[in-house]
XYZ file of C-alpha atoms in Angstrom:
693
model
C 32.383 113.050 135.892
C 36.092 113.544 136.365
C 39.246 111.277 136.973
C 40.726 110.608 140.317
C 42.641 114.208 142.078
C 45.736 111.925 143.346
C 48.711 111.722 141.435
C 51.190 111.672 144.260
C 52.979 108.038 144.400
C 52.099 105.925 147.228
C 53.927 104.950 150.604
C 57.533 103.747 149.761
C 58.125 100.867 151.470
C 61.332 101.674 153.004
C 59.305 104.164 155.565
C 56.247 102.141 155.705
C 56.866 100.511 159.104
C 57.645 103.680 161.205
C 54.653 105.474 159.661
C 53.226 102.870 160.551
C 53.165 102.881 164.226
C 51.466 106.106 163.915
C 48.755 104.382 161.505
C 48.883 107.716 159.509
C 50.629 106.289 156.354
C 47.217 106.413 154.286
C 48.227 110.164 153.650
C 51.515 110.545 154.014
C 53.908 110.667 150.695
C 56.503 108.905 149.067
C 60.148 111.065 149.293
C 60.419 112.512 145.804
C 56.291 114.115 146.978
C 57.819 115.774 149.886
C 60.451 117.258 147.382
C 58.127 118.101 145.014
C 56.128 119.865 147.239
C 58.437 121.623 149.269
C 60.497 122.408 146.391
C 57.383 124.970 145.982
C 57.926 126.308 149.105
C 60.104 130.102 148.990
C 58.441 132.111 152.475
C 59.122 136.105 152.408
C 60.598 137.323 155.276
C 57.369 139.469 156.033
C 55.181 137.608 157.800
C 51.314 137.934 157.327
C 48.850 138.105 159.369
C 45.425 135.836 158.066
C 43.588 135.422 160.985
C 41.119 137.819 159.749
C 41.568 135.645 156.312
C 40.661 132.751 157.792
C 37.945 134.039 160.350
C 35.887 136.133 157.439
C 35.859 132.427 155.805
C 34.655 131.007 158.547
C 32.189 132.655 158.804
C 31.330 132.457 155.087
C 31.242 127.906 155.780
C 28.933 128.467 158.950
C 26.198 130.045 157.396
C 26.179 127.491 154.457
C 26.558 124.550 156.202
C 23.917 123.500 159.038
C 21.192 124.458 155.894
C 23.717 122.101 153.014
C 19.913 120.573 152.816
C 18.759 122.135 149.548
C 15.050 121.236 150.227
C 15.405 123.655 152.942
C 14.691 126.804 152.183
C 18.009 127.911 154.552
C 18.326 130.954 156.248
C 21.082 133.190 155.442
C 21.790 136.021 159.010
C 22.228 139.630 157.717
C 24.668 140.088 160.941
C 26.957 142.073 159.462
C 31.445 140.579 159.662
C 33.016 143.930 161.194
C 36.478 142.070 160.337
C 38.794 144.850 159.580
C 40.832 143.026 155.849
C 42.378 145.972 155.720
C 46.311 145.269 156.781
C 45.590 141.870 153.820
C 44.840 144.016 151.100
C 47.872 142.104 149.400
C 46.756 138.893 149.824
C 43.392 139.181 148.518
C 45.144 140.071 145.261
C 46.765 136.444 145.906
C 43.036 134.843 146.943
C 41.339 136.490 143.800
C 43.776 134.457 141.770
C 42.933 131.121 143.091
C 39.080 131.869 142.899
C 40.204 132.136 139.304
C 42.748 129.405 139.128
C 39.573 127.048 140.875
C 36.830 128.744 139.035
C 38.815 128.364 135.596
C 40.774 124.676 136.261
C 37.919 122.760 137.592
C 35.431 123.851 134.665
C 37.476 122.179 131.959
C 37.717 119.408 134.303
C 41.507 118.946 133.426
C 43.840 117.379 135.966
C 42.888 117.678 139.945
C 46.812 117.324 141.085
C 48.223 119.828 138.623
C 45.668 122.096 140.250
C 46.498 121.740 143.025
C 50.611 122.469 142.123
C 49.883 125.220 140.633
C 48.298 127.040 143.948
C 50.838 125.420 145.516
C 53.271 127.384 142.890
C 51.542 130.272 143.065
C 52.165 130.423 146.548
C 55.559 129.668 147.099
C 56.227 133.160 148.846
C 53.485 132.417 151.924
C 54.283 130.616 154.886
C 51.860 126.807 155.722
C 49.020 128.581 157.098
C 48.806 131.080 154.423
C 48.709 129.247 151.632
C 45.545 126.843 153.608
C 43.626 130.006 154.744
C 44.292 131.427 150.848
C 42.846 128.235 149.734
C 39.937 127.831 151.291
C 39.287 131.413 151.309
C 39.118 131.727 147.511
C 36.885 127.982 147.874
C 34.516 129.711 150.309
C 34.148 132.315 147.733
C 32.927 130.487 144.898
C 31.092 128.119 147.379
C 29.567 131.559 148.960
C 28.410 133.117 145.495
C 26.639 129.197 144.281
C 24.941 129.487 147.634
C 24.011 132.542 147.586
C 22.156 131.820 144.332
C 20.557 128.740 145.535
C 18.936 129.927 149.124
C 17.198 133.882 147.722
C 16.427 132.011 143.980
C 12.947 131.603 145.375
C 12.604 135.011 147.427
C 14.600 137.675 144.981
C 13.823 138.075 140.991
C 17.073 138.859 140.564
C 18.446 135.498 141.953
C 15.920 133.765 140.304
C 16.870 134.827 136.658
C 20.862 134.145 137.525
C 19.803 130.526 139.086
C 17.771 130.232 135.264
C 20.551 130.611 133.958
C 22.830 128.967 135.848
C 22.025 126.893 137.530
C 18.254 125.607 136.310
C 17.527 122.500 137.987
C 19.436 122.158 141.024
C 16.012 123.370 143.751
C 14.291 120.491 141.513
C 17.273 118.008 141.970
C 17.849 118.439 145.967
C 17.220 115.103 147.101
C 18.880 113.892 144.285
C 21.387 115.496 145.248
C 21.589 115.006 149.104
C 24.704 112.357 149.511
C 26.166 114.792 147.413
C 25.881 117.407 149.035
C 26.155 115.463 152.858
C 29.268 114.817 151.469
C 30.718 118.258 150.856
C 29.521 119.522 154.855
C 31.603 116.096 156.368
C 34.560 117.822 153.577
C 34.279 120.731 154.412
C 34.064 120.745 157.902
C 37.193 118.843 157.936
C 39.028 120.743 156.169
C 37.852 123.923 157.546
C 39.592 121.586 161.089
C 42.789 120.778 159.923
C 43.357 124.855 158.572
C 43.118 125.698 161.991
C 45.804 123.569 163.093
C 48.103 124.215 160.998
C 47.665 128.316 161.539
C 47.374 127.421 165.217
C 51.467 125.262 164.488
C 53.210 127.774 162.638
C 51.564 130.717 165.363
C 53.192 128.938 168.341
C 55.169 131.732 170.520
C 58.845 130.704 169.764
C 59.776 131.671 173.106
C 58.471 128.991 174.888
C 57.924 126.344 171.914
C 60.965 125.761 169.402
C 60.517 124.959 165.799
C 63.701 122.503 166.321
C 62.688 120.013 168.331
C 59.927 118.011 169.710
C 57.084 118.184 169.855
C 56.962 121.003 167.735
C 60.066 119.075 165.273
C 57.301 116.286 165.173
C 54.192 117.945 163.697
C 55.858 120.730 161.257
C 57.433 117.367 159.490
C 54.093 116.753 158.235
C 52.915 120.037 157.850
C 53.370 120.164 154.052
C 51.416 117.247 153.961
C 48.754 118.345 155.523
C 48.449 121.037 153.595
C 48.805 119.803 150.066
C 45.412 117.480 151.144
C 44.154 121.084 152.490
C 44.602 122.189 149.077
C 43.737 119.104 146.705
C 40.103 118.910 149.022
C 39.729 122.179 148.017
C 40.127 121.635 144.053
C 37.999 118.490 144.839
C 34.748 120.423 146.262
C 35.189 123.066 143.436
C 35.421 120.989 140.462
C 32.079 118.870 142.399
C 30.156 122.196 142.841
C 30.995 123.054 139.277
C 29.513 120.372 138.522
C 26.689 120.268 139.744
C 26.437 124.303 137.979
C 26.911 122.196 134.410
C 24.582 118.802 134.511
C 21.789 120.494 134.091
C 19.204 117.700 133.195
C 22.311 115.157 133.369
C 21.818 114.007 137.158
C 22.597 111.233 138.254
C 21.846 108.903 141.676
C 24.295 107.709 141.651
C 27.231 108.147 144.405
C 30.429 107.594 143.553
C 31.529 111.425 143.788
C 29.971 111.116 146.923
C 31.744 108.329 147.711
C 34.688 110.034 147.002
C 34.923 112.639 148.727
C 33.979 111.140 152.144
C 37.175 109.313 151.214
C 39.055 112.169 151.086
C 36.947 113.505 154.064
C 38.131 110.399 156.333
C 41.751 110.985 155.457
C 42.036 114.810 155.897
C 39.835 113.934 159.585
C 42.510 112.137 159.571
C 45.499 114.137 159.525
C 43.325 116.722 162.103
C 43.459 113.742 164.299
C 46.971 113.711 163.598
C 47.835 117.137 164.146
C 45.432 117.602 166.945
C 47.733 115.815 169.006
C 50.488 117.369 167.554
C 48.838 120.451 169.133
C 48.442 119.129 172.416
C 51.707 118.060 173.150
C 53.285 121.728 171.559
C 50.202 123.172 174.216
C 52.063 120.354 177.524
C 55.449 121.883 176.773
C 54.670 125.514 176.090
C 52.289 125.342 179.501
C 55.119 123.588 181.496
C 57.945 126.417 180.284
C 55.386 128.839 181.158
C 54.509 127.378 184.448
C 58.441 127.109 185.309
C 58.872 131.078 184.196
C 55.772 131.532 186.714
C 57.437 129.838 189.007
C 60.814 131.670 189.044
C 59.426 134.051 188.803
C 57.667 133.862 192.431
C 60.449 131.829 193.883
C 62.651 134.781 192.921
C 59.725 137.558 195.039
C 59.080 135.755 198.243
C 62.495 135.535 198.674
C 63.556 139.058 197.658
C 62.876 141.118 200.955
C 59.830 143.350 200.503
C 58.891 146.538 202.217
C 55.392 144.753 202.922
C 53.571 141.769 202.551
C 51.385 142.889 199.595
C 53.312 141.749 196.654
C 53.919 138.395 198.270
C 50.724 137.986 198.565
C 49.211 139.833 194.733
C 51.801 137.018 193.421
C 49.714 134.089 194.731
C 46.047 135.514 193.342
C 47.642 136.489 190.284
C 44.827 138.357 188.994
C 41.795 137.900 192.238
C 43.143 140.406 194.960
C 39.642 140.145 197.018
C 39.339 137.503 200.864
C 36.799 136.682 202.256
C 36.385 138.252 205.632
C 35.709 136.264 208.977
C 32.250 137.879 208.129
C 32.239 136.299 204.491
C 32.109 139.543 203.110
C 34.431 140.127 200.094
C 37.581 142.364 201.342
C 41.168 143.475 199.670
C 43.603 141.953 200.329
C 45.359 144.802 201.469
C 43.645 144.574 205.061
C 47.201 142.456 205.152
C 48.987 144.434 205.028
C 51.811 145.065 208.282
C 50.798 141.917 209.604
C 51.431 138.359 210.102
C 49.891 136.288 208.101
C 49.384 132.566 208.915
C 48.763 130.714 205.064
C 46.985 127.748 206.352
C 47.370 125.170 202.872
C 44.979 122.462 202.721
C 42.892 120.037 199.767
C 38.786 119.589 200.629
C 40.270 116.475 202.526
C 41.144 118.793 205.275
C 38.676 117.656 208.149
C 36.075 119.287 210.640
C 39.132 118.696 213.843
C 41.516 119.929 212.290
C 39.614 123.426 211.333
C 38.453 122.831 215.554
C 41.343 122.625 216.876
C 43.294 125.039 214.743
C 40.067 127.766 215.901
C 40.989 127.702 219.843
C 44.636 129.363 218.170
C 43.129 131.687 216.637
C 40.432 133.039 218.952
C 42.692 133.032 221.744
C 45.177 134.984 219.670
C 42.748 138.444 220.165
C 43.366 138.152 224.278
C 47.067 137.557 224.153
C 47.644 140.999 221.351
C 48.818 139.472 218.709
C 48.655 140.895 215.334
C 48.097 138.381 213.128
C 45.615 136.696 210.544
C 45.582 133.309 208.695
C 43.629 133.187 205.398
C 42.988 130.151 203.748
C 44.441 128.889 200.288
C 43.112 125.413 199.100
C 45.068 123.844 196.569
C 42.845 122.439 193.862
C 43.084 121.121 190.065
C 41.040 123.283 187.843
C 40.706 121.410 185.448
C 38.302 118.807 187.424
C 36.594 121.731 189.199
C 32.815 120.755 189.077
C 30.257 121.855 191.636
C 30.662 118.361 194.067
C 33.472 120.517 194.733
C 32.464 123.521 195.412
C 29.634 122.140 197.104
C 32.554 120.794 200.152
C 34.444 123.937 199.281
C 31.321 126.463 200.899
C 30.563 123.299 202.911
C 34.670 124.145 204.440
C 34.403 127.938 203.587
C 31.323 128.197 206.457
C 32.948 126.737 209.235
C 36.170 129.095 209.471
C 35.623 131.676 211.427
C 38.971 133.423 209.807
C 40.030 134.554 206.154
C 39.381 132.835 202.819
C 39.321 133.346 199.508
C 36.315 133.797 197.387
C 37.470 132.078 194.332
C 38.916 128.511 195.549
C 40.599 127.880 191.612
C 41.832 131.670 192.089
C 45.857 130.094 194.038
C 48.068 130.219 190.267
C 49.427 127.586 189.065
C 52.771 128.585 189.375
C 52.184 128.938 193.162
C 50.903 125.847 194.132
C 53.953 123.974 192.458
C 56.267 126.498 195.043
C 54.242 125.160 197.829
C 54.604 121.243 196.952
C 58.321 121.567 195.810
C 59.372 124.307 198.416
C 57.106 124.692 201.545
C 56.339 120.457 201.356
C 52.520 120.357 200.997
C 51.318 117.440 199.884
C 47.968 116.295 201.332
C 48.101 117.353 205.515
C 47.185 120.802 206.135
C 50.151 122.555 206.658
C 49.872 126.464 207.675
C 53.648 128.802 205.749
C 54.280 131.967 208.533
C 55.026 135.180 206.744
C 56.118 138.422 208.743
C 54.492 141.513 207.980
C 57.337 141.888 205.268
C 56.538 138.424 203.325
C 59.815 136.827 204.282
C 58.145 133.200 205.508
C 59.384 132.537 209.217
C 58.292 128.649 208.947
C 57.393 126.439 206.102
C 55.272 125.047 208.477
C 54.187 126.032 211.599
C 51.091 123.829 212.505
C 52.975 121.923 214.176
C 53.884 124.232 216.943
C 50.328 126.020 216.787
C 49.152 122.746 217.979
C 52.095 122.026 220.435
C 52.411 125.372 222.642
C 49.395 127.639 220.758
C 49.589 131.406 221.010
C 53.057 130.730 222.910
C 54.709 129.639 219.711
C 53.999 132.943 218.047
C 55.902 134.667 215.944
C 55.931 130.783 215.286
C 59.119 130.546 213.211
C 61.766 127.755 213.050
C 64.292 129.736 215.647
C 60.705 130.164 217.700
C 59.480 125.970 217.536
C 63.705 125.242 217.761
C 63.879 127.052 221.084
C 61.206 125.741 222.581
C 61.976 121.685 222.137
C 65.468 122.869 224.091
C 63.595 124.418 227.333
C 60.594 121.523 227.368
C 61.915 118.624 227.794
C 60.527 115.142 227.201
C 56.993 114.194 229.486
C 53.965 113.052 229.172
C 52.420 116.440 230.391
C 53.622 117.636 226.901
C 50.765 115.738 225.367
C 47.885 115.328 227.300
C 48.072 118.450 229.396
C 45.914 119.823 227.118
C 43.561 117.330 226.873
C 43.735 115.408 230.534
C 42.361 118.250 233.110
C 42.295 115.761 235.919
C 46.090 115.308 235.205
C 47.066 117.920 238.321
C 45.019 116.719 240.617
C 45.126 112.766 240.007
C 49.349 114.056 240.304
C 48.807 115.852 242.583
C 47.107 113.116 244.578
C 50.253 111.311 243.646
C 48.561 108.964 241.726
C 49.995 106.235 239.147
C 48.943 107.468 235.457
C 48.418 105.137 232.773
C 46.978 105.960 229.515
C 46.616 102.715 227.162
C 45.062 102.819 223.659
C 43.917 99.008 221.047
C 41.433 98.088 219.457
C 40.631 94.637 221.050
C 38.346 94.768 223.806
C 39.160 91.274 224.825
C 43.208 92.497 225.782
C 41.418 96.073 227.533
C 39.119 94.011 229.709
C 42.163 91.342 230.785
C 44.050 94.606 230.987
C 42.526 97.019 232.963
C 41.360 94.401 235.248
C 45.139 92.829 236.427
C 46.421 96.177 236.573
C 43.778 97.752 239.178
C 44.622 93.975 240.804
C 48.166 95.535 241.733
C 47.534 98.934 242.546
C 45.784 97.190 244.785
C 48.138 94.734 246.320
C 49.995 97.796 246.598
C 48.751 100.487 247.926
C 48.837 102.855 245.702
C 46.381 105.011 243.715
C 45.935 104.671 239.433
C 43.943 106.745 236.888
C 43.526 104.991 233.770
C 42.433 106.382 231.142
C 42.180 105.223 227.231
C 42.958 107.021 224.365
C 41.689 104.835 220.913
C 43.395 104.200 218.485
C 44.867 106.693 215.574
C 41.942 105.830 212.195
C 39.521 103.967 213.425
C 37.419 106.373 214.954
C 33.733 103.658 214.358
C 35.512 100.731 216.392
C 36.336 103.623 218.506
C 33.606 104.771 218.945
C 32.141 101.426 220.196
C 35.031 100.257 222.544
C 34.557 103.818 224.614
C 30.783 103.263 225.382
C 31.740 99.460 226.350
C 34.520 101.196 228.294
C 32.642 103.592 230.031
C 29.493 101.241 230.509
C 31.695 98.073 231.586
C 33.204 100.768 234.357
C 37.176 99.806 233.505
C 38.079 103.166 233.015
C 38.066 106.487 231.987
C 38.164 107.349 228.444
C 38.276 110.264 225.842
C 36.199 111.357 223.361
C 36.736 111.723 220.190
C 38.555 115.108 219.376
C 40.544 114.133 222.266
C 41.736 110.726 220.847
C 41.640 112.219 217.605
C 44.553 115.563 218.176
C 46.568 113.087 220.365
C 47.800 111.509 217.471
C 48.461 113.683 216.015
C 49.418 115.634 218.554
C 52.621 113.124 218.158
C 52.340 113.164 214.258
C 52.527 116.637 214.860
C 56.087 115.904 217.451
C 57.471 113.604 214.559
C 57.688 116.151 211.669
C 58.496 119.342 213.226
C 61.447 117.264 214.962
C 62.061 115.768 211.212
C 62.138 119.310 210.381
C 64.529 120.416 212.080
C 66.950 118.003 211.247
C 67.020 115.761 214.415
C 67.894 112.373 214.001
C 66.465 108.802 216.309
C 69.731 108.908 217.748
C 70.276 112.007 218.314
C 67.293 112.625 219.987
C 65.423 111.282 223.054
C 61.735 112.942 222.376
C 61.755 111.335 218.615
C 62.557 108.019 220.198
C 59.893 108.319 222.529
C 57.051 109.057 219.894
C 57.893 107.153 217.366
C 58.460 104.311 219.948
C 54.667 105.552 221.057
C 53.493 105.540 217.282
C 54.770 102.386 216.828
C 52.787 100.402 218.966
C 49.586 102.119 217.686
C 50.468 100.678 213.693
C 50.554 97.488 215.385
C 47.842 94.939 215.942
C 47.927 95.292 219.591
C 47.498 97.463 222.726
C 49.952 99.315 225.056
C 50.454 100.958 227.934
C 52.383 103.700 229.566
C 52.319 104.411 232.677
C 53.415 108.235 234.587
C 53.763 109.642 238.251
C 54.260 113.716 238.382
C 58.386 112.986 239.583
C 59.356 112.394 235.292
C 59.059 108.395 236.707
C 58.172 106.585 233.265
C 57.742 103.999 231.515
C 55.478 101.752 228.060
C 55.408 98.737 226.184
C 53.119 96.964 224.060
C 50.081 94.983 225.164
C 51.401 91.576 224.552
C 54.332 92.296 227.291
C 52.317 94.724 229.406
C 49.264 92.257 229.553
C 51.508 89.111 230.607
C 53.886 91.769 232.669
C 50.824 92.410 235.133
C 49.286 89.176 235.546
C 52.865 87.163 236.199
C 52.470 90.478 239.099
C 53.318 87.542 241.846
C 57.136 87.587 240.706
C 57.945 90.871 240.931
C 56.142 91.911 243.817
C 58.485 92.154 246.286
C 59.985 93.843 243.510
C 57.902 96.857 243.777
C 57.721 96.754 247.286
C 60.958 97.655 247.439
C 61.581 99.853 244.797
C 58.178 101.485 243.561
C 55.905 100.672 240.993
C 57.611 102.451 238.147
C 60.904 101.487 238.373
C 59.837 97.723 239.768
C 57.869 97.294 236.623
C 60.852 99.041 233.949
C 62.912 96.171 235.934
C 61.029 93.204 234.960
C 58.944 94.588 231.448
C 63.657 94.633 231.276
C 64.322 91.032 231.767
C 60.838 89.738 229.889
C 62.340 88.786 226.135
C 60.518 88.382 222.910
C 61.383 85.731 220.528
C 59.981 87.346 217.944
C 57.967 90.186 217.631
C 56.779 92.050 214.621
C 56.950 95.346 214.478
C 54.967 98.511 212.165
C 55.042 102.301 212.026
C 52.845 103.928 210.065
C 52.658 106.989 209.136
C 51.353 109.825 205.791
C 53.465 110.139 203.755
C 53.771 113.660 203.632
C 56.136 115.234 200.494
C 59.242 114.129 202.091
C 58.970 115.018 205.299
C 58.881 111.168 206.813
C 61.970 110.648 208.940
C 65.127 109.023 207.087
C 65.920 106.029 209.748
C 63.321 104.042 212.399
C 64.223 102.468 215.293
C 62.053 99.039 216.346
C 60.419 99.952 219.581
C 61.672 96.253 220.500
C 64.844 95.429 219.727
C 66.260 98.672 218.422
C 66.862 97.857 215.933
C 66.546 99.634 212.113
C 63.264 99.317 210.538
C 63.232 98.049 207.133
C 60.884 100.282 204.204
C 57.603 99.212 202.712
C 54.774 101.286 200.893
C 51.190 100.590 202.477
C 48.667 101.317 200.092
C 45.521 101.842 202.748
C 41.608 102.820 202.203
C 39.769 102.356 205.724
C 36.170 103.105 205.883
C 36.634 104.505 209.156
């Protein structure tokens, strides 16, 4: 048996505190030992690529490790290794010298630490990666020769004769030696893992990561220690193989040697965990740098005038230059040349309602003689993509009547970063418009497409601004496309009341009282229930009751959804153009109505075709209707809506709690919001909500 191989001193007490934090002090050295190792390292300017040597070494060891139990007749794979080592002829000379060093020193016993340091001195001019690869390769040569004889001696007469002279009793005592070979197997696997880590660390691209800055500098600070333990472990394994050959009839069932190898395996595995964690950080840093480089490249490309839009699209899709056309056939992206292209950007949460509304606009484009195409760009996480996401993607793709990506993870990460940071995509879908030259006309045209349809083509920010200047705020802007009876009611000079909420008791009281007021004034009135945002199931139930009790008209699901999303679109459109609540009347009105919906109570808006309109929250408007006798005379003098407005202005609520809930959407939330009741600035709070509806 041989003495303990690791002579290095233990960690000094002065440095133990920081090392304890990393829990790696059992393999680290004190300053004196570090200096001794580093003093042997005098690398030459010539860079040696030892990757081919590592590849052959892995091939040798992978043949051995699975069959390391000698009680089985292991199969040797005879497939050829075509690795070319001509570029490392000089390094092979060093490899053979290490083979001799291991065979000579290990057969005579001697000091394991001295042998380790001797190998360090032999490889002083090589990089840390080359040191471990060449040493591991030398061990693979010696171990491979040993194993070939052990494997072939039962079928090859030459091997049998050599085995009789060199290692006669190993096969007969294979069960006794099982623990030794199991320990060898674990240590060898750990040695290969650490060697690969060291080589990876030394070959990281300096363009993206500096050896003088964390995390690479942190990893490299321990690279010499890791190298020492790999060479030291190789010496231990070589001594074990030499010892087994030299035992002859002196086999013992002692497990002390196997325990020593297991202890080394634990130590080397710990080093591997440490280096692997640092390597992950390095790759994260490299990924960040590459991502930023690609981001800046895409930013320059999209902001530089182009001849056509193909270069932009090629940058978006990277290597994937085929898309699926509306018939789901693969086509090359040059089908978009000289066309306006609308990039529909969403995650897999895009709703069927959003798809249906956009489809109406898309299908009408041909009758309007417009030459534009839509292509869906799903924003997904490549790292978490699975069959469930694939199924959801395929389902959405099947109901879209425009172009879609053929590969859901085709969009380049740098492009996704640009989409989020520059175009403001967060969760709600957006539509980015590109003209035939690839110039961005609007970072989100979805709002104007929903409000004005194809009349807003080419869906530019300037076109959107011109529409807002030309279109005054009326209820027609909101409901003209949703309520087909509105023109008839207006022509009949009826008052139209749109109301919402989900309290059935309030709805019954309000509709009954309002109809009573209209009857008393002998005016025509039509009432329409428009539901509540994000309360589909409750709205569906209430709609059924309203129709059953014939309380009023009530919209179907799609119209309810579109009404509330249209309101939000108006708000985001105004915000996108820099409008504030102080200087924009339309924005004030929209936010007031959204504020009503966010509160617990109902609300109502009364409207006539003459442009008269008045609105109020549910509690206020119900109490006003129920106290009609107090303002009946005024209503007969002024008219219903002017009198109602005057009466509502006189209703002073001593306490109110108004909320406005808007979906988080890439920083497009208004910077200042006024209360719909009192006009005071509202306090901003964050609300996280999970709604099963």
